[in-house]
C-alpha cells in the first residue's frame, strides 16, 4: 500500500510538470509510468498491459486525485478532458479519413450516425455527433430514431 501511495504522489508531481499539451488524454498514464520508473517499482498488470492501461484502476485514481487537487470544479475538468478527446477524434477523422462537411449535413443523417455509433459503444463518437447536431442548431430527428428502433427490433 505504501508503494501505491508513493507512486501516486510521485505521479502527481510528474503530471504537474508536464507541458499542457502532454497532460491531455494519456497524461496520467504517462505520469504513472515515469513515476514507476523513477521509484523502481513495478507497474500493476492492468497498467503494464497496453489494452487495459488507460482504464486501469490506478490511472482512474490518479485522475481523481489530480482533479481533487485542482481549484477548478471536477465537472469542469472532466468536460475539458472530454472535449480534448472529442477534438482528437475529430482531428483524426479529418486527417486520416478525410471526413468533413458535417456543418451541411441534415439532422436525419447526423441522427442516424449518432444512433449507429451508440451501438458501437464509443462515447466520444456519440458526443461528437451530438455536438454536430447542437452546433447546427438541429434536434435529434425523431423519425430516424423511430425507424432505427424498428429496424433493430426486427
mmCIF file with all atom_site columns, C-alpha atoms in Angstrom:
data_model
loop_
_atom_site.group_PDB
_atom_site.id
_atom_site.type_symbol
_atom_site.label_atom_id
_atom_site.label_alt_id
_atom_site.label_comp_id
_atom_site.label_asym_id
_atom_site.label_entity_id
_atom_site.label_seq_id
_atom_site.pdbx_PDB_ins_code
_atom_site.Cartn_x
_atom_site.Cartn_y
_atom_site.Cartn_z
_atom_site.occupancy
_atom_site.B_iso_or_equiv
_atom_site.pdbx_formal_charge
_atom_site.auth_seq_id
_atom_site.auth_comp_id
_atom_site.auth_asym_id
_atom_site.auth_atom_id
_atom_site.pdbx_PDB_model_num
ATOM 1   C CA . UNK A 1 1   ? 0.000   0.000  0.000   1.00 0.00 ? 1   UNK A CA 1
ATOM 2   C CA . UNK A 1 2   ? 2.869   2.351  0.814   1.00 0.00 ? 2   UNK A CA 1
ATOM 3   C CA . UNK A 1 3   ? 4.344   1.791  -2.658  1.00 0.00 ? 3   UNK A CA 1
ATOM 4   C CA . UNK A 1 4   ? 0.994   2.707  -4.209  1.00 0.00 ? 4   UNK A CA 1
ATOM 5   C CA . UNK A 1 5   ? 0.755   5.969  -2.232  1.00 0.00 ? 5   UNK A CA 1
ATOM 6   C CA . UNK A 1 6   ? 4.336   6.838  -3.061  1.00 0.00 ? 6   UNK A CA 1
ATOM 7   C CA . UNK A 1 7   ? 3.716   6.028  -6.732  1.00 0.00 ? 7   UNK A CA 1
ATOM 8   C CA . UNK A 1 8   ? 0.579   8.202  -6.857  1.00 0.00 ? 8   UNK A CA 1
ATOM 9   C CA . UNK A 1 9   ? 2.304   11.110 -5.078  1.00 0.00 ? 9   UNK A CA 1
ATOM 10  C CA . UNK A 1 10  ? 5.255   10.953 -7.456  1.00 0.00 ? 10  UNK A CA 1
ATOM 11  C CA . UNK A 1 11  ? 2.904   10.644 -10.454 1.00 0.00 ? 11  UNK A CA 1
ATOM 12  C CA . UNK A 1 12  ? 1.049   13.814 -9.391  1.00 0.00 ? 12  UNK A CA 1
ATOM 13  C CA . UNK A 1 13  ? 4.368   15.628 -9.113  1.00 0.00 ? 13  UNK A CA 1
ATOM 14  C CA . UNK A 1 14  ? 5.398   14.435 -12.597 1.00 0.00 ? 14  UNK A CA 1
ATOM 15  C CA . UNK A 1 15  ? 1.953   15.229 -14.051 1.00 0.00 ? 15  UNK A CA 1
ATOM 16  C CA . UNK A 1 16  ? 2.122   18.799 -12.755 1.00 0.00 ? 16  UNK A CA 1
ATOM 17  C CA . UNK A 1 17  ? 5.478   19.240 -14.507 1.00 0.00 ? 17  UNK A CA 1
ATOM 18  C CA . UNK A 1 18  ? 4.206   18.044 -17.896 1.00 0.00 ? 18  UNK A CA 1
ATOM 19  C CA . UNK A 1 19  ? 3.559   20.627 -20.617 1.00 0.00 ? 19  UNK A CA 1
ATOM 20  C CA . UNK A 1 20  ? -0.168  21.382 -21.020 1.00 0.00 ? 20  UNK A CA 1
ATOM 21  C CA . UNK A 1 21  ? -0.320  19.529 -24.336 1.00 0.00 ? 21  UNK A CA 1
ATOM 22  C CA . UNK A 1 22  ? 1.052   16.347 -22.723 1.00 0.00 ? 22  UNK A CA 1
ATOM 23  C CA . UNK A 1 23  ? -1.474  16.460 -19.874 1.00 0.00 ? 23  UNK A CA 1
ATOM 24  C CA . UNK A 1 24  ? -4.366  15.651 -22.181 1.00 0.00 ? 24  UNK A CA 1
ATOM 25  C CA . UNK A 1 25  ? -5.654  12.122 -22.788 1.00 0.00 ? 25  UNK A CA 1
ATOM 26  C CA . UNK A 1 26  ? -2.682  9.971  -21.665 1.00 0.00 ? 26  UNK A CA 1
ATOM 27  C CA . UNK A 1 27  ? -1.044  12.427 -19.254 1.00 0.00 ? 27  UNK A CA 1
ATOM 28  C CA . UNK A 1 28  ? -1.940  10.488 -16.103 1.00 0.00 ? 28  UNK A CA 1
ATOM 29  C CA . UNK A 1 29  ? -0.798  7.215  -17.657 1.00 0.00 ? 29  UNK A CA 1
ATOM 30  C CA . UNK A 1 30  ? 2.488   8.815  -18.745 1.00 0.00 ? 30  UNK A CA 1
ATOM 31  C CA . UNK A 1 31  ? 2.989   10.233 -15.239 1.00 0.00 ? 31  UNK A CA 1
ATOM 32  C CA . UNK A 1 32  ? 2.398   6.846  -13.615 1.00 0.00 ? 32  UNK A CA 1
ATOM 33  C CA . UNK A 1 33  ? 4.849   5.109  -15.938 1.00 0.00 ? 33  UNK A CA 1
ATOM 34  C CA . UNK A 1 34  ? 7.535   7.760  -15.327 1.00 0.00 ? 34  UNK A CA 1
ATOM 35  C CA . UNK A 1 35  ? 6.935   7.639  -11.573 1.00 0.00 ? 35  UNK A CA 1
ATOM 36  C CA . UNK A 1 36  ? 7.250   3.844  -11.515 1.00 0.00 ? 36  UNK A CA 1
ATOM 37  C CA . UNK A 1 37  ? 10.486  4.074  -13.438 1.00 0.00 ? 37  UNK A CA 1
ATOM 38  C CA . UNK A 1 38  ? 11.933  6.737  -11.120 1.00 0.00 ? 38  UNK A CA 1
ATOM 39  C CA . UNK A 1 39  ? 10.842  4.871  -7.983  1.00 0.00 ? 39  UNK A CA 1
ATOM 40  C CA . UNK A 1 40  ? 11.960  1.482  -9.358  1.00 0.00 ? 40  UNK A CA 1
ATOM 41  C CA . UNK A 1 41  ? 8.592   -0.134 -8.644  1.00 0.00 ? 41  UNK A CA 1
ATOM 42  C CA . UNK A 1 42  ? 6.767   -2.462 -10.955 1.00 0.00 ? 42  UNK A CA 1
ATOM 43  C CA . UNK A 1 43  ? 3.519   -1.409 -12.553 1.00 0.00 ? 43  UNK A CA 1
ATOM 44  C CA . UNK A 1 44  ? 0.318   -3.301 -11.804 1.00 0.00 ? 44  UNK A CA 1
ATOM 45  C CA . UNK A 1 45  ? -0.647  -5.677 -14.616 1.00 0.00 ? 45  UNK A CA 1
ATOM 46  C CA . UNK A 1 46  ? -3.577  -3.541 -15.769 1.00 0.00 ? 46  UNK A CA 1
ATOM 47  C CA . UNK A 1 47  ? -1.255  -0.527 -16.247 1.00 0.00 ? 47  UNK A CA 1
ATOM 48  C CA . UNK A 1 48  ? 1.517   -2.535 -17.902 1.00 0.00 ? 48  UNK A CA 1
ATOM 49  C CA . UNK A 1 49  ? -0.924  -4.071 -20.409 1.00 0.00 ? 49  UNK A CA 1
ATOM 50  C CA . UNK A 1 50  ? -1.457  -1.694 -23.372 1.00 0.00 ? 50  UNK A CA 1
ATOM 51  C CA . UNK A 1 51  ? -5.083  -2.808 -23.817 1.00 0.00 ? 51  UNK A CA 1
ATOM 52  C CA . UNK A 1 52  ? -6.112  -2.005 -20.244 1.00 0.00 ? 52  UNK A CA 1
ATOM 53  C CA . UNK A 1 53  ? -3.683  0.775  -19.264 1.00 0.00 ? 53  UNK A CA 1
ATOM 54  C CA . UNK A 1 54  ? -5.954  3.760  -19.987 1.00 0.00 ? 54  UNK A CA 1
ATOM 55  C CA . UNK A 1 55  ? -8.817  2.250  -17.985 1.00 0.00 ? 55  UNK A CA 1
ATOM 56  C CA . UNK A 1 56  ? -6.800  0.854  -15.101 1.00 0.00 ? 56  UNK A CA 1
ATOM 57  C CA . UNK A 1 57  ? -7.873  1.490  -11.526 1.00 0.00 ? 57  UNK A CA 1
ATOM 58  C CA . UNK A 1 58  ? -4.559  3.214  -10.779 1.00 0.00 ? 58  UNK A CA 1
ATOM 59  C CA . UNK A 1 59  ? -4.948  5.643  -13.699 1.00 0.00 ? 59  UNK A CA 1
ATOM 60  C CA . UNK A 1 60  ? -8.543  6.411  -12.669 1.00 0.00 ? 60  UNK A CA 1
ATOM 61  C CA . UNK A 1 61  ? -7.421  7.028  -9.098  1.00 0.00 ? 61  UNK A CA 1
ATOM 62  C CA . UNK A 1 62  ? -4.658  9.354  -10.264 1.00 0.00 ? 62  UNK A CA 1
ATOM 63  C CA . UNK A 1 63  ? -7.133  11.295 -12.425 1.00 0.00 ? 63  UNK A CA 1
ATOM 64  C CA . UNK A 1 64  ? -9.444  11.647 -9.428  1.00 0.00 ? 64  UNK A CA 1
ATOM 65  C CA . UNK A 1 65  ? -6.620  12.892 -7.200  1.00 0.00 ? 65  UNK A CA 1
ATOM 66  C CA . UNK A 1 66  ? -5.460  15.366 -9.841  1.00 0.00 ? 66  UNK A CA 1
ATOM 67  C CA . UNK A 1 67  ? -8.999  16.725 -10.117 1.00 0.00 ? 67  UNK A CA 1
ATOM 68  C CA . UNK A 1 68  ? -9.369  16.894 -6.335  1.00 0.00 ? 68  UNK A CA 1
ATOM 69  C CA . UNK A 1 69  ? -6.182  18.963 -6.003  1.00 0.00 ? 69  UNK A CA 1
ATOM 70  C CA . UNK A 1 70  ? -7.178  21.366 -8.767  1.00 0.00 ? 70  UNK A CA 1
ATOM 71  C CA . UNK A 1 71  ? -9.008  24.559 -7.760  1.00 0.00 ? 71  UNK A CA 1
ATOM 72  C CA . UNK A 1 72  ? -11.372 24.107 -10.714 1.00 0.00 ? 72  UNK A CA 1
ATOM 73  C CA . UNK A 1 73  ? -14.515 22.088 -10.158 1.00 0.00 ? 73  UNK A CA 1
ATOM 74  C CA . UNK A 1 74  ? -14.092 18.398 -11.125 1.00 0.00 ? 74  UNK A CA 1
ATOM 75  C CA . UNK A 1 75  ? -17.061 18.723 -13.514 1.00 0.00 ? 75  UNK A CA 1
ATOM 76  C CA . UNK A 1 76  ? -15.242 21.463 -15.428 1.00 0.00 ? 76  UNK A CA 1
ATOM 77  C CA . UNK A 1 77  ? -12.063 19.405 -15.585 1.00 0.00 ? 77  UNK A CA 1
ATOM 78  C CA . UNK A 1 78  ? -13.988 16.344 -16.793 1.00 0.00 ? 78  UNK A CA 1
ATOM 79  C CA . UNK A 1 79  ? -15.715 18.390 -19.514 1.00 0.00 ? 79  UNK A CA 1
ATOM 80  C CA . UNK A 1 80  ? -12.353 19.858 -20.587 1.00 0.00 ? 80  UNK A CA 1
ATOM 81  C CA . UNK A 1 81  ? -10.745 16.410 -20.745 1.00 0.00 ? 81  UNK A CA 1
ATOM 82  C CA . UNK A 1 82  ? -13.710 15.031 -22.694 1.00 0.00 ? 82  UNK A CA 1
ATOM 83  C CA . UNK A 1 83  ? -13.583 17.985 -25.101 1.00 0.00 ? 83  UNK A CA 1
ATOM 84  C CA . UNK A 1 84  ? -9.905  17.236 -25.737 1.00 0.00 ? 84  UNK A CA 1
ATOM 85  C CA . UNK A 1 85  ? -10.765 13.621 -26.536 1.00 0.00 ? 85  UNK A CA 1
ATOM 86  C CA . UNK A 1 86  ? -13.519 14.840 -28.881 1.00 0.00 ? 86  UNK A CA 1
ATOM 87  C CA . UNK A 1 87  ? -11.119 17.226 -30.648 1.00 0.00 ? 87  UNK A CA 1
ATOM 88  C CA . UNK A 1 88  ? -8.504  14.498 -31.061 1.00 0.00 ? 88  UNK A CA 1
ATOM 89  C CA . UNK A 1 89  ? -11.087 12.125 -32.570 1.00 0.00 ? 89  UNK A CA 1
ATOM 90  C CA . UNK A 1 90  ? -12.376 14.824 -34.936 1.00 0.00 ? 90  UNK A CA 1
ATOM 91  C CA . UNK A 1 91  ? -8.802  15.675 -35.982 1.00 0.00 ? 91  UNK A CA 1
ATOM 92  C CA . UNK A 1 92  ? -8.001  12.006 -36.718 1.00 0.00 ? 92  UNK A CA 1
ATOM 93  C CA . UNK A 1 93  ? -11.197 11.662 -38.753 1.00 0.00 ? 93  UNK A CA 1
ATOM 94  C CA . UNK A 1 94  ? -10.295 14.737 -40.801 1.00 0.00 ? 94  UNK A CA 1
ATOM 95  C CA . UNK A 1 95  ? -6.636  13.925 -41.315 1.00 0.00 ? 95  UNK A CA 1
ATOM 96  C CA . UNK A 1 96  ? -6.699  10.128 -41.667 1.00 0.00 ? 96  UNK A CA 1
ATOM 97  C CA . UNK A 1 97  ? -10.136 9.530  -43.166 1.00 0.00 ? 97  UNK A CA 1
ATOM 98  C CA . UNK A 1 98  ? -10.788 12.825 -44.968 1.00 0.00 ? 98  UNK A CA 1
ATOM 99  C CA . UNK A 1 99  ? -14.073 13.387 -43.144 1.00 0.00 ? 99  UNK A CA 1
ATOM 100 C CA . UNK A 1 100 ? -15.659 16.828 -43.194 1.00 0.00 ? 100 UNK A CA 1
ATOM 101 C CA . UNK A 1 101 ? -18.854 18.623 -44.124 1.00 0.00 ? 101 UNK A CA 1
ATOM 102 C CA . UNK A 1 102 ? -20.929 17.914 -41.028 1.00 0.00 ? 102 UNK A CA 1
ATOM 103 C CA . UNK A 1 103 ? -21.970 21.570 -40.995 1.00 0.00 ? 103 UNK A CA 1
ATOM 104 C CA . UNK A 1 104 ? -24.059 20.905 -44.106 1.00 0.00 ? 104 UNK A CA 1
ATOM 105 C CA . UNK A 1 105 ? -25.463 17.530 -43.013 1.00 0.00 ? 105 UNK A CA 1
ATOM 106 C CA . UNK A 1 106 ? -29.149 17.054 -42.319 1.00 0.00 ? 106 UNK A CA 1
ATOM 107 C CA . UNK A 1 107 ? -30.382 16.317 -38.820 1.00 0.00 ? 107 UNK A CA 1
ATOM 108 C CA . UNK A 1 108 ? -31.674 12.991 -40.147 1.00 0.00 ? 108 UNK A CA 1
ATOM 109 C CA . UNK A 1 109 ? -28.203 11.960 -41.349 1.00 0.00 ? 109 UNK A CA 1
ATOM 110 C CA . UNK A 1 110 ? -26.438 13.070 -38.160 1.00 0.00 ? 110 UNK A CA 1
ATOM 111 C CA . UNK A 1 111 ? -29.101 11.392 -36.028 1.00 0.00 ? 111 UNK A CA 1
ATOM 112 C CA . UNK A 1 112 ? -28.627 8.142  -37.940 1.00 0.00 ? 112 UNK A CA 1
ATOM 113 C CA . UNK A 1 113 ? -24.855 8.308  -37.434 1.00 0.00 ? 113 UNK A CA 1
ATOM 114 C CA . UNK A 1 114 ? -25.335 9.069  -33.736 1.00 0.00 ? 114 UNK A CA 1
ATOM 115 C CA . UNK A 1 115 ? -27.638 6.054  -33.322 1.00 0.00 ? 115 UNK A CA 1
ATOM 116 C CA . UNK A 1 116 ? -25.272 3.839  -35.291 1.00 0.00 ? 116 UNK A CA 1
ATOM 117 C CA . UNK A 1 117 ? -22.309 4.870  -33.145 1.00 0.00 ? 117 UNK A CA 1
ATOM 118 C CA . UNK A 1 118 ? -24.316 4.413  -29.968 1.00 0.00 ? 118 UNK A CA 1
ATOM 119 C CA . UNK A 1 119 ? -24.319 0.690  -30.765 1.00 0.00 ? 119 UNK A CA 1
ATOM 120 C CA . UNK A 1 120 ? -20.567 0.724  -31.382 1.00 0.00 ? 120 UNK A CA 1
ATOM 121 C CA . UNK A 1 121 ? -20.080 1.891  -27.809 1.00 0.00 ? 121 UNK A CA 1
ATOM 122 C CA . UNK A 1 122 ? -17.602 4.773  -28.077 1.00 0.00 ? 122 UNK A CA 1
ATOM 123 C CA . UNK A 1 123 ? -18.971 7.715  -26.064 1.00 0.00 ? 123 UNK A CA 1
ATOM 124 C CA . UNK A 1 124 ? -16.582 10.128 -27.801 1.00 0.00 ? 124 UNK A CA 1
ATOM 125 C CA . UNK A 1 125 ? -18.102 9.347  -31.208 1.00 0.00 ? 125 UNK A CA 1
ATOM 126 C CA . UNK A 1 126 ? -21.619 9.747  -29.784 1.00 0.00 ? 126 UNK A CA 1
ATOM 127 C CA . UNK A 1 127 ? -20.644 13.077 -28.217 1.00 0.00 ? 127 UNK A CA 1
ATOM 128 C CA . UNK A 1 128 ? -19.166 14.316 -31.481 1.00 0.00 ? 128 UNK A CA 1
ATOM 129 C CA . UNK A 1 129 ? -22.382 13.595 -33.377 1.00 0.00 ? 129 UNK A CA 1
ATOM 130 C CA . UNK A 1 130 ? -24.409 15.254 -30.596 1.00 0.00 ? 130 UNK A CA 1
ATOM 131 C CA . UNK A 1 131 ? -22.077 18.269 -30.842 1.00 0.00 ? 131 UNK A CA 1
ATOM 132 C CA . UNK A 1 132 ? -22.617 18.445 -34.606 1.00 0.00 ? 132 UNK A CA 1
ATOM 133 C CA . UNK A 1 133 ? -26.388 18.490 -34.146 1.00 0.00 ? 133 UNK A CA 1
ATOM 134 C CA . UNK A 1 134 ? -26.067 21.123 -31.418 1.00 0.00 ? 134 UNK A CA 1
ATOM 135 C CA . UNK A 1 135 ? -23.767 23.359 -33.451 1.00 0.00 ? 135 UNK A CA 1
ATOM 136 C CA . UNK A 1 136 ? -26.036 23.062 -36.496 1.00 0.00 ? 136 UNK A CA 1
ATOM 137 C CA . UNK A 1 137 ? -28.939 24.113 -34.223 1.00 0.00 ? 137 UNK A CA 1
ATOM 138 C CA . UNK A 1 138 ? -30.669 20.845 -35.104 1.00 0.00 ? 138 UNK A CA 1
ATOM 139 C CA . UNK A 1 139 ? -32.604 18.450 -32.915 1.00 0.00 ? 139 UNK A CA 1
ATOM 140 C CA . UNK A 1 140 ? -32.333 14.686 -32.910 1.00 0.00 ? 140 UNK A CA 1
ATOM 141 C CA . UNK A 1 141 ? -34.620 13.526 -35.698 1.00 0.00 ? 141 UNK A CA 1
ATOM 142 C CA . UNK A 1 142 ? -37.454 11.570 -34.056 1.00 0.00 ? 142 UNK A CA 1
ATOM 143 C CA . UNK A 1 143 ? -38.482 9.857  -37.307 1.00 0.00 ? 143 UNK A CA 1
ATOM 144 C CA . UNK A 1 144 ? -34.969 8.476  -37.724 1.00 0.00 ? 144 UNK A CA 1
ATOM 145 C CA . UNK A 1 145 ? -34.923 7.330  -34.091 1.00 0.00 ? 145 UNK A CA 1
ATOM 146 C CA . UNK A 1 146 ? -38.257 5.525  -34.524 1.00 0.00 ? 146 UNK A CA 1
ATOM 147 C CA . UNK A 1 147 ? -37.150 3.926  -37.800 1.00 0.00 ? 147 UNK A CA 1
ATOM 148 C CA . UNK A 1 148 ? -33.842 2.883  -36.249 1.00 0.00 ? 148 UNK A CA 1
ATOM 149 C CA . UNK A 1 149 ? -35.578 1.322  -33.252 1.00 0.00 ? 149 UNK A CA 1
ATOM 150 C CA . UNK A 1 150 ? -37.923 -0.535 -35.577 1.00 0.00 ? 150 UNK A CA 1
ATOM 151 C CA . UNK A 1 151 ? -35.020 -1.832 -37.701 1.00 0.00 ? 151 UNK A CA 1
ATOM 152 C CA . UNK A 1 152 ? -33.108 -3.254 -34.745 1.00 0.00 ? 152 UNK A CA 1
ATOM 153 C CA . UNK A 1 153 ? -36.240 -4.732 -33.149 1.00 0.00 ? 153 UNK A CA 1
ATOM 154 C CA . UNK A 1 154 ? -36.999 -6.979 -36.114 1.00 0.00 ? 154 UNK A CA 1
#
